Coordinates of C-alpha atoms in Angstrom, one line a residue:
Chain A
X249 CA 99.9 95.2 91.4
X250 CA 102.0 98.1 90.5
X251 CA 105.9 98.0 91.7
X252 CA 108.6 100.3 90.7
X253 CA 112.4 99.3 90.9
X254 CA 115.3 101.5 91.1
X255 CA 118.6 98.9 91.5
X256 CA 120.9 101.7 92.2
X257 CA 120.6 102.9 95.7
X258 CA 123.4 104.9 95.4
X259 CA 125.7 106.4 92.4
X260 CA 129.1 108.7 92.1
X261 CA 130.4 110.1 89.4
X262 CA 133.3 112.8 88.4
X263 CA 132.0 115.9 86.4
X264 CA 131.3 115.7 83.1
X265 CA 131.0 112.2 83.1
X266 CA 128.0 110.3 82.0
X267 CA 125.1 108.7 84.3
X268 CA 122.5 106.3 83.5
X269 CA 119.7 105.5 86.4
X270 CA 117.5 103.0 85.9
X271 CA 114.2 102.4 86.7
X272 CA 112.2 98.9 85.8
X273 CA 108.6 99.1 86.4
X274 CA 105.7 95.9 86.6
X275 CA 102.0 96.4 85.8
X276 CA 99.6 94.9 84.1
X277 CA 97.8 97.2 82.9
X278 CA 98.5 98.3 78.7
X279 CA 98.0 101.7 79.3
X280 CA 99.9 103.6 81.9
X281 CA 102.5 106.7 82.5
X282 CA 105.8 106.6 83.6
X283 CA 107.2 110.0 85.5
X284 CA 110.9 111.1 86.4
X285 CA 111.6 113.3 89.7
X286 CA 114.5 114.8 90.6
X287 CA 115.3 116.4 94.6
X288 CA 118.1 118.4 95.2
X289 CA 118.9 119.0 98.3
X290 CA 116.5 121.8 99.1
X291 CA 114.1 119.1 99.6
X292 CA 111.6 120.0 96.8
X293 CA 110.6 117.4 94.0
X294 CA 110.6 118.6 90.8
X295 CA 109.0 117.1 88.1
X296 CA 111.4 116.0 84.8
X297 CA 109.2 114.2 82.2
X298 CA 106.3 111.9 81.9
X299 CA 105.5 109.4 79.0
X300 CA 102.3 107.6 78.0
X301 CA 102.9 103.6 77.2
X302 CA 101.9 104.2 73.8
X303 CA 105.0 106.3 72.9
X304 CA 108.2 104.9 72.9
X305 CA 110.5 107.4 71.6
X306 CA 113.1 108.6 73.2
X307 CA 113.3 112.0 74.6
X308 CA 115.8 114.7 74.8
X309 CA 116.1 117.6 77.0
X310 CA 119.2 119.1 76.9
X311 CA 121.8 117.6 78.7
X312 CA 118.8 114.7 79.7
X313 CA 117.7 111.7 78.1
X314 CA 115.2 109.2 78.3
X315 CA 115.0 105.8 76.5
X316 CA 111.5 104.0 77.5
X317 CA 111.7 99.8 76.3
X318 CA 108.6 98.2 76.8
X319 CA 110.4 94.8 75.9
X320 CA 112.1 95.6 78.8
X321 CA 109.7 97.5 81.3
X322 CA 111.9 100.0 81.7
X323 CA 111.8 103.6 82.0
X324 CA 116.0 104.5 81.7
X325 CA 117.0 108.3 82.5
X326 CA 120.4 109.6 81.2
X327 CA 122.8 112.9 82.3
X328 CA 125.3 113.4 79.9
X329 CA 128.2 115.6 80.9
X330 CA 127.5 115.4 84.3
X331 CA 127.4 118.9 86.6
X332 CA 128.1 119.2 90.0
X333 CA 123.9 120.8 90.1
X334 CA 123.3 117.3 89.4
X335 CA 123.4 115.9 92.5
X336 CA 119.8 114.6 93.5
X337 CA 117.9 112.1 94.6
X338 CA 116.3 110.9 91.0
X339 CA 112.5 109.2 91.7
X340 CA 111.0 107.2 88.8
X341 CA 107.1 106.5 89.4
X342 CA 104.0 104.8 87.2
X343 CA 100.6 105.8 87.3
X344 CA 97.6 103.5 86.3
X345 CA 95.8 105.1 83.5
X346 CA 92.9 106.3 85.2
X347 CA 95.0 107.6 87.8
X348 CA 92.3 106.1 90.3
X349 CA 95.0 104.9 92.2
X350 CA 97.7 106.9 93.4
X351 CA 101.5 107.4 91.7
X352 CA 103.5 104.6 92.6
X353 CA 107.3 105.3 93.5
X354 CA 110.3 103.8 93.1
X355 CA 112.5 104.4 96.3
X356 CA 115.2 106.4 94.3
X357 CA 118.7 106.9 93.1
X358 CA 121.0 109.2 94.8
X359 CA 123.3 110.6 92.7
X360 CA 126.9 112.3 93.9
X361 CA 128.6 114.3 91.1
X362 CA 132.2 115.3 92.4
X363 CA 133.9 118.0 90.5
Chain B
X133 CA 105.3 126.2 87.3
X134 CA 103.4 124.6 90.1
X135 CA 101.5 126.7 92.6
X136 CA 101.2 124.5 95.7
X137 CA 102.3 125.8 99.0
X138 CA 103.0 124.6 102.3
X139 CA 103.3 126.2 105.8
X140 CA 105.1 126.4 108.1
X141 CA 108.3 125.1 105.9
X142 CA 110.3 124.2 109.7
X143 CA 109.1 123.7 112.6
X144 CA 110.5 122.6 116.0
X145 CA 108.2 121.6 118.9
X146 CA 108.2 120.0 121.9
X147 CA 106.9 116.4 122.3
X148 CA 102.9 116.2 123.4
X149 CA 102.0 119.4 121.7
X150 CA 98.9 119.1 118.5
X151 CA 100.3 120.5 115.5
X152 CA 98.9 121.2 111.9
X153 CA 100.7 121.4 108.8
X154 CA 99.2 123.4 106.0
X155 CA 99.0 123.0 102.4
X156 CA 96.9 124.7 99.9
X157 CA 97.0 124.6 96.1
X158 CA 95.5 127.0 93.8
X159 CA 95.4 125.3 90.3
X160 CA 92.0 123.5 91.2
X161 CA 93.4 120.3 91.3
X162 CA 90.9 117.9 92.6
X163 CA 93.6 115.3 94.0
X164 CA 95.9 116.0 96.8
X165 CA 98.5 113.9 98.8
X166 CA 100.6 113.8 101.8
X167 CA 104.1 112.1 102.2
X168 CA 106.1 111.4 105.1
X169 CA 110.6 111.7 103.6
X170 CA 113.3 110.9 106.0
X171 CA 115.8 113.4 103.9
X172 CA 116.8 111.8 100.5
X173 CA 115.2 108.5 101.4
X174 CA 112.1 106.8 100.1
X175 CA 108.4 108.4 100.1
X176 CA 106.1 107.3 102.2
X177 CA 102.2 108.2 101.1
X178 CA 100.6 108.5 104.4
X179 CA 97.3 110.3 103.3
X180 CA 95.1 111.5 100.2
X181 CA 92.3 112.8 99.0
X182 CA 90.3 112.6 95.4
X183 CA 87.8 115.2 96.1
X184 CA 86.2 117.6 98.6
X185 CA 84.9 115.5 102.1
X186 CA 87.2 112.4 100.5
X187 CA 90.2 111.1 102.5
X188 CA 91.9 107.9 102.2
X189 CA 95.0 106.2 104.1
X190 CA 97.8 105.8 102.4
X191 CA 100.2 102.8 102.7
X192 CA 102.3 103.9 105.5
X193 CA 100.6 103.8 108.7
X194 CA 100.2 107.5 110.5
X195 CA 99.0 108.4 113.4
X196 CA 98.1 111.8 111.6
X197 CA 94.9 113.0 110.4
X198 CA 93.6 114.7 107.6
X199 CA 90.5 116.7 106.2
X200 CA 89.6 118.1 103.0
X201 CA 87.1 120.7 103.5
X202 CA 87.9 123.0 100.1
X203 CA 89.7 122.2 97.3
X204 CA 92.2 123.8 97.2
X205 CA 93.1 123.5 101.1
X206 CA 94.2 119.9 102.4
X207 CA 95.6 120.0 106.6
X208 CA 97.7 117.4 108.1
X209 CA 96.9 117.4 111.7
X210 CA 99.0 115.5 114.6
X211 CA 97.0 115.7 118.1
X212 CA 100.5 114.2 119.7
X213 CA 103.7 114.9 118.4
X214 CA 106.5 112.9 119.5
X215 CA 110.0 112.4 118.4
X216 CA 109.6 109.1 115.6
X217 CA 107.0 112.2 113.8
X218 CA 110.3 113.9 113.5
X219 CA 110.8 113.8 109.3
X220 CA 110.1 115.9 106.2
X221 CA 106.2 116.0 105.3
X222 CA 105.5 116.6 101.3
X223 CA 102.1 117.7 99.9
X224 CA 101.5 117.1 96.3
X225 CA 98.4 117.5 94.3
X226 CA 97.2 116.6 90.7
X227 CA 94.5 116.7 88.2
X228 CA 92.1 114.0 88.0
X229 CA 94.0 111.8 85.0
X230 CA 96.4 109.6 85.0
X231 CA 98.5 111.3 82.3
X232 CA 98.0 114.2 85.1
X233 CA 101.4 115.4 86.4
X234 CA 101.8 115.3 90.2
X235 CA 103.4 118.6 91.7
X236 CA 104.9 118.9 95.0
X237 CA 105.4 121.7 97.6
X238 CA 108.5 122.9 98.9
X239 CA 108.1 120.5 102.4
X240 CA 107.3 121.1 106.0
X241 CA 110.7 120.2 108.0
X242 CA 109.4 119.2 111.4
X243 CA 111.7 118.1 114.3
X244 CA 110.1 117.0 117.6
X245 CA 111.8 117.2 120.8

């Protein structure tokens, strides 16, 4: 079975700091995809990045980062320089490689950035 | 930029009455969901569908119903509303893979009295 872990229920910050949410996933499978949402508080998920388990390089996107450890099973998202249009709810989720069974989510990180 | 759309995105109703939420997509994705969100909190897949005349239930027990009729059109239908239905109803669809990227609608809000 699939499971997706999020620890952090619940994370504050000051601006401009940084933010690491975590995300540790299980599965057995060797290939799979691992996805980062974010939902501010119009409701609306939006999609952030996805990664095959064949890549393991991190990612940058601007201010976001992503570090993906298969020795680890996880899928780590970082906000450096944190801005007040941070604040979210931040959903990692993992997808069997066939995608014949649907995206499995973790149950998210709420982040509070305080200016 | 996703083009999935959902209607009516708040609603307020009275308990007994049969409502339908709408979503339609229009990027030919063959794969489309439905999730039940208390605001900020954990997602819930309560319905989905792979394919034209294919529903399946999701994990969370609903007392909703679904069809899948067209592609690109995938209704959420409640015969009963009451107030525990009161939440925030998502509709996502995707592509068949899964390297495909799930996109999401804006959200139906509904409140039942």
């Amino acid at each position: 079975a699939q499971k997706v872990t999020q620890a952090q229920t619940e994370i504050s910050v000051v601006e401009k700091e940084d933010v690491t949410l975590d995300c540790v996933y299980e599965t057995r499978d060797t290939t799979y995809y691992l996805f980062w949402y974010k939902q501010p508080p119009s409701g609306e998920l939006v999609f952030l990045i996805r990664r095959n388990s064949f890549d393991e390089q991190n990612e940058i996107s601007g201010r976001y980062s992503w570090n993906f450890q298969k020795s680890t099973s996880s899928f780590n998202f970082t906000i450096t320089a944190s801005q007040v249009v941070d604040s979210a709810v931040y959903f990692c989720a993992l997808n069997h490689f066939s995608g014949n069974t649907p995206l499995v989510f973790g149950k998210g990180t709420r982040l509070s950035v305080i200016a | 930029e996703a083009d999935i759309y959902q209607t009516p995105r708040y609603l307020v109703i009275g308990t007994g009455k049969k409502i339908t939420l709408e979503c339609s997509q229009t990027m030919g994705h063959d794969k489309m969901y439905w999730y039940q969100q208390d605001p900020g909190m954990e997602l819930h897949l309560i319905h989905y569908s792979y394919g034209v005349n294919s529903t399946e239930k999701g994990d969370l027990s609903s007392e909703s119903t679904v069809s899948r009729i067209r592609t690109e059109h995938f209704p959420l239908t409640l015969e009963s509303a009451r107030p525990s239905h009161t939440s925030q109803y998502l509709c996502a669809s995707s592509a068949a893979g899964g390297w495909d990227t799930q996109y999401f609608g804006p959200g139906t809000r509904l409140t039942v009295l």
